[in-house]
Coordinates of C-alpha atoms in Angstrom, one line a residue:
M1 CA 5.9 14.9 35.4
G2 CA 3.0 16.7 33.7
A3 CA 0.9 16.2 30.6
M4 CA -0.7 18.1 27.6
A5 CA -3.5 16.4 26.1
D6 CA -2.3 13.1 25.5
M7 CA 1.6 13.7 25.8
V8 CA 3.5 13.0 28.7
I9 CA 6.1 15.8 29.6
K10 CA 8.8 14.3 31.2
I11 CA 10.9 17.6 31.7
G12 CA 9.5 21.0 31.2
R13 CA 11.1 24.4 31.6
V14 CA 10.6 28.2 30.6
N15 CA 13.2 30.7 31.0
I16 CA 12.4 34.3 30.2
T17 CA 15.1 36.9 29.9
H18 CA 15.1 40.8 30.7
L19 CA 11.7 40.4 32.2
T20 CA 11.6 43.7 34.1
H21 CA 14.0 45.7 31.9
P22 CA 12.3 49.1 30.8
T23 CA 13.6 48.7 27.0
L24 CA 15.1 45.6 26.4
V25 CA 13.1 42.9 24.7
G26 CA 14.0 39.5 26.4
D27 CA 13.8 36.0 24.9
V28 CA 11.5 33.2 26.0
T29 CA 13.2 29.8 26.0
I30 CA 11.1 26.5 26.3
D31 CA 13.0 23.2 26.9
A32 CA 10.8 20.0 27.2
E33 CA 11.2 16.2 26.9
L34 CA 7.7 14.6 26.0
S35 CA 6.3 11.2 24.9
G36 CA 3.1 10.4 23.0
N37 CA 1.2 10.6 19.8
L38 CA 2.5 12.6 16.8
T39 CA -1.1 13.8 16.1
T40 CA -0.8 15.6 19.3
V41 CA 2.5 17.1 18.5
M42 CA 1.4 18.3 14.8
D43 CA -1.4 20.1 16.7
Y44 CA 0.9 21.9 19.1
I45 CA 3.2 23.0 16.5
S46 CA 0.5 24.5 14.5
R47 CA -0.4 26.9 17.0
E48 CA 1.5 30.1 18.0
P49 CA 4.2 30.9 18.5
V50 CA 5.6 27.9 16.7
N51 CA 3.2 28.0 13.4
L52 CA 5.0 25.2 11.6
G53 CA 1.9 23.0 11.0
D54 CA 1.3 24.4 7.5
K55 CA 5.1 24.5 6.4
V56 CA 5.7 20.7 7.0
G57 CA 3.9 19.9 3.5
M58 CA 1.8 17.0 4.8
K59 CA -2.0 16.8 5.8
K60 CA -1.5 16.9 9.6
E61 CA -4.8 15.3 10.4
Y62 CA -3.6 12.0 8.6
I63 CA 0.0 11.9 10.4
R64 CA 0.2 8.8 12.8
G65 CA 2.8 7.8 15.2
K66 CA 4.6 7.8 18.6
G67 CA 7.5 9.7 19.5
D68 CA 10.1 10.5 22.4
M69 CA 10.8 13.9 21.8
K70 CA 13.5 16.7 22.9
V71 CA 12.4 20.2 21.9
N72 CA 13.9 23.5 22.3
V73 CA 12.0 26.7 21.2
V74 CA 13.4 30.2 21.5
F75 CA 11.4 33.5 20.5
P76 CA 11.5 37.2 21.6
A77 CA 9.0 38.2 24.0
L78 CA 6.9 40.5 21.8
A79 CA 3.0 40.9 22.1
D80 CA 3.1 40.9 18.3
L81 CA 5.7 38.2 17.2
P82 CA 6.9 37.6 13.7
A83 CA 6.8 33.6 12.9
D84 CA 10.2 34.0 11.4
D85 CA 11.6 34.9 14.5
V86 CA 10.8 31.6 16.4
R87 CA 13.5 29.3 16.4
V88 CA 12.7 25.5 16.7
K89 CA 15.2 22.6 17.4
G90 CA 14.4 19.0 18.3
D91 CA 15.4 15.4 18.3
A92 CA 13.0 12.6 18.4
T93 CA 12.8 8.7 18.0
L94 CA 9.5 8.1 16.1
T95 CA 7.9 4.6 15.8
D96 CA 4.7 3.1 14.0
V97 CA 4.5 6.3 11.8
L98 CA 2.6 7.3 8.8
F99 CA 3.8 10.5 6.9
P100 CA 1.5 11.0 4.0
G101 CA 2.8 12.1 0.7
I102 CA 6.2 13.2 2.4
V103 CA 8.6 11.7 -0.1
C104 CA 7.5 12.5 -3.9
G105 CA 3.9 12.2 -2.9
M106 CA 4.5 8.7 -1.3
D107 CA 3.6 7.8 2.1
L108 CA 6.3 6.9 4.5
S109 CA 5.6 4.4 7.3
G110 CA 6.9 2.0 9.9
G111 CA 10.4 3.0 11.8
P112 CA 11.8 3.6 13.9
Y113 CA 13.0 6.7 12.6
K114 CA 15.3 9.5 14.2
L115 CA 14.1 13.0 13.5
N116 CA 16.0 16.2 13.8
V117 CA 14.8 19.8 13.6
A118 CA 17.1 22.6 13.5
G119 CA 18.0 25.6 11.4
G120 CA 15.0 25.8 9.3
A121 CA 15.2 22.1 8.1
F122 CA 14.2 18.6 9.4
D123 CA 15.8 15.4 8.7
I124 CA 14.5 11.9 9.0
S125 CA 16.4 8.8 9.0
G126 CA 15.9 5.2 9.4
K127 CA 14.3 1.8 8.0
G128 CA 10.9 1.3 7.3
K129 CA 8.5 1.4 4.4
L130 CA 7.8 4.0 1.3
D131 CA 4.6 3.2 -0.6
G132 CA 4.3 -0.3 1.2
K133 CA 8.0 -1.1 0.2
D134 CA 11.0 -1.7 2.5
I135 CA 13.5 1.3 2.6
D136 CA 16.5 2.6 4.3
L137 CA 16.1 6.3 4.0
Y138 CA 17.7 9.8 4.7
Y139 CA 15.4 12.6 4.0
S140 CA 16.0 16.5 4.7
E141 CA 13.8 19.2 3.8
Y142 CA 13.8 23.1 4.3
L143 CA 10.5 24.5 5.3
A144 CA 11.4 27.8 3.4
T145 CA 11.6 27.9 -0.4
E146 CA 14.1 30.9 -0.7
G147 CA 17.6 31.7 0.7
V148 CA 18.0 27.9 1.4
P149 CA 21.1 25.7 0.3
Y150 CA 18.6 23.4 -1.4
Q151 CA 14.6 22.4 -1.0
S152 CA 14.9 18.8 -0.4
K153 CA 17.3 15.6 -0.3
I154 CA 16.9 12.1 -0.2
K155 CA 19.4 9.2 0.0
A156 CA 17.5 5.8 -0.2
S157 CA 18.1 2.2 -0.7
M158 CA 15.3 -0.1 -1.8
V159 CA 14.0 -2.5 -4.1
A160 CA 12.2 -0.8 -6.7
D161 CA 9.6 -1.8 -9.2
K162 CA 8.3 0.0 -12.3
K163 CA 5.8 2.0 -10.4
L164 CA 8.5 3.3 -7.9
R165 CA 11.2 3.6 -10.7
D166 CA 8.7 6.0 -12.5
T167 CA 7.8 8.0 -9.6
F168 CA 11.5 9.0 -9.2
G169 CA 12.0 9.6 -12.8
V170 CA 14.1 6.7 -13.4
H171 CA 12.3 5.7 -17.0
I172 CA 14.6 2.9 -18.0
D173 CA 12.1 0.2 -18.9
Q174 CA 13.2 -0.1 -22.3
F175 CA 16.5 -1.6 -21.0
L176 CA 15.3 -3.3 -17.8
K177 CA 12.4 -5.5 -16.7
G178 CA 11.8 -6.6 -13.3
N179 CA 12.0 -5.4 -9.6
V180 CA 15.7 -4.5 -8.7
P181 CA 17.7 -3.0 -5.9
V182 CA 18.3 0.7 -6.3
T183 CA 20.5 3.3 -4.5
I184 CA 19.0 7.0 -5.0
D185 CA 20.6 10.1 -4.4
Y186 CA 18.0 12.8 -4.9
L187 CA 18.7 16.6 -4.6
E188 CA 16.1 19.3 -5.2
E189 CA 17.8 22.4 -5.7
K190 CA 14.5 24.3 -5.8
P191 CA 10.8 23.4 -5.9
G192 CA 10.7 21.4 -9.2
E193 CA 14.2 21.2 -10.2
A194 CA 16.3 18.3 -9.1
T195 CA 19.1 15.7 -9.8
I196 CA 19.0 12.2 -9.2
D197 CA 22.1 9.9 -9.4
V198 CA 20.7 6.3 -9.6
A199 CA 22.6 3.0 -9.2
V200 CA 20.8 -0.2 -9.9
D201 CA 21.7 -3.9 -9.1
A202 CA 20.4 -5.1 -12.3
T203 CA 21.3 -8.8 -11.4
P204 CA 17.8 -9.9 -10.6
A205 CA 16.4 -8.3 -13.9
L206 CA 16.2 -9.1 -17.8
L207 CA 18.4 -6.4 -19.7
T208 CA 18.1 -5.6 -23.3
V209 CA 19.7 -3.2 -25.5
D210 CA 18.0 -3.6 -28.8
P211 CA 20.3 -1.4 -30.9
I212 CA 23.3 -3.5 -30.3
G213 CA 21.4 -6.8 -29.8
Y214 CA 22.6 -7.3 -26.3
T215 CA 20.4 -9.5 -23.6
K216 CA 21.3 -10.2 -20.2
Y217 CA 19.1 -12.6 -18.6
A218 CA 18.2 -12.7 -15.0
G219 CA 20.7 -14.1 -12.7
T220 CA 23.8 -12.7 -14.4
K221 CA 25.4 -10.0 -12.4
A222 CA 25.1 -6.4 -13.5
Q223 CA 25.4 -2.9 -12.7
A224 CA 23.6 0.3 -14.3
T225 CA 24.0 3.8 -13.1
A226 CA 22.3 7.2 -14.5
K227 CA 21.8 10.7 -13.8
V228 CA 18.2 11.9 -14.3
R229 CA 17.6 15.6 -14.4
I230 CA 14.1 17.0 -13.3
K231 CA 12.7 20.2 -14.5
N232 CA 9.3 21.6 -14.2
H233 CA 8.4 18.5 -12.0
D234 CA 9.2 16.3 -15.0
V235 CA 12.1 14.6 -16.6
S236 CA 14.1 16.7 -18.8
S237 CA 17.0 14.0 -19.6
I238 CA 18.7 11.0 -18.5
D239 CA 22.5 11.5 -18.7
D240 CA 25.7 9.2 -18.2
L241 CA 23.8 5.8 -18.4
A242 CA 26.3 3.1 -18.1
L243 CA 25.9 -0.5 -17.6
T244 CA 28.5 -3.4 -16.7
A245 CA 27.7 -6.9 -16.7
D246 CA 29.4 -10.3 -16.5
G247 CA 30.4 -11.5 -19.7
G248 CA 29.2 -8.2 -21.4

C-alpha cells in the first residue's frame, strides 16, 4: 500500500511491453486501486499522459467528494505522445460529491454514485441532489464532440418545480401549476441539439386547459407526457403533448 498526495494506493501495477525491442513501440499499462479525495483525482487526470481534466467540462477546482476507484490507463511508450492515444477505463463509487454545473448547468451533489469511464465516455448513476433537489439519475457524456453516437444522455426521476422544468426546456406552465414528480429521458445528439421525452405525474398539480374550459384540481390523478425538441440550445418545439386524468 502506498500514497499519491492524499490518495491511498491499495494496488498499483505498471507493465511495459517490448521494452528493449529495437523497433517495436511497446505499450505502458497502469492499473491502480485508490481511495481518497476527488480533487486529487482531477489534478492527476489533468496531467500527462491522461490529459482529461479540461475535457470533463467542469471547473475541476470546485469538484468535491471522496471515491474508491479502479483505474486502467494504456498508452504507447512514445516520447511525443498524442493525447488521443491514451485509453482510460475506470470504475468508482463516489460519496459526498459536488460536480458543479454538470447537468444542464446545474450542480450534482450527494451520492453515493457509481462512475464508469470507458470508450471515451463517462457515466454517473445513483441517488443524490440536482440543484438541491432529490434525484435518481443516470448521466452519460462523451468527452469528444465528433465521431460519437451522442453528446450526452440523461435519465432522471425527480420532483420538479418551475425553475427545474424551465432548465430542461419543459415550458408547460400555461397548463400546470405546482411541483410535480417528473421522469425525463434526455438525449443530446450533438452540442445544442437535443430531444427530451417527459412524463409528469400531475396528480399534485392544478391543471387548466383554457381553450376547452378544462380544470383539474390538485389531488385528482393525472398523467401528462410530451416530447421537447432543443435546437441551438433553445426550445424549438413541444410535440405530442398528451394528458389523461380521472374524470376527464
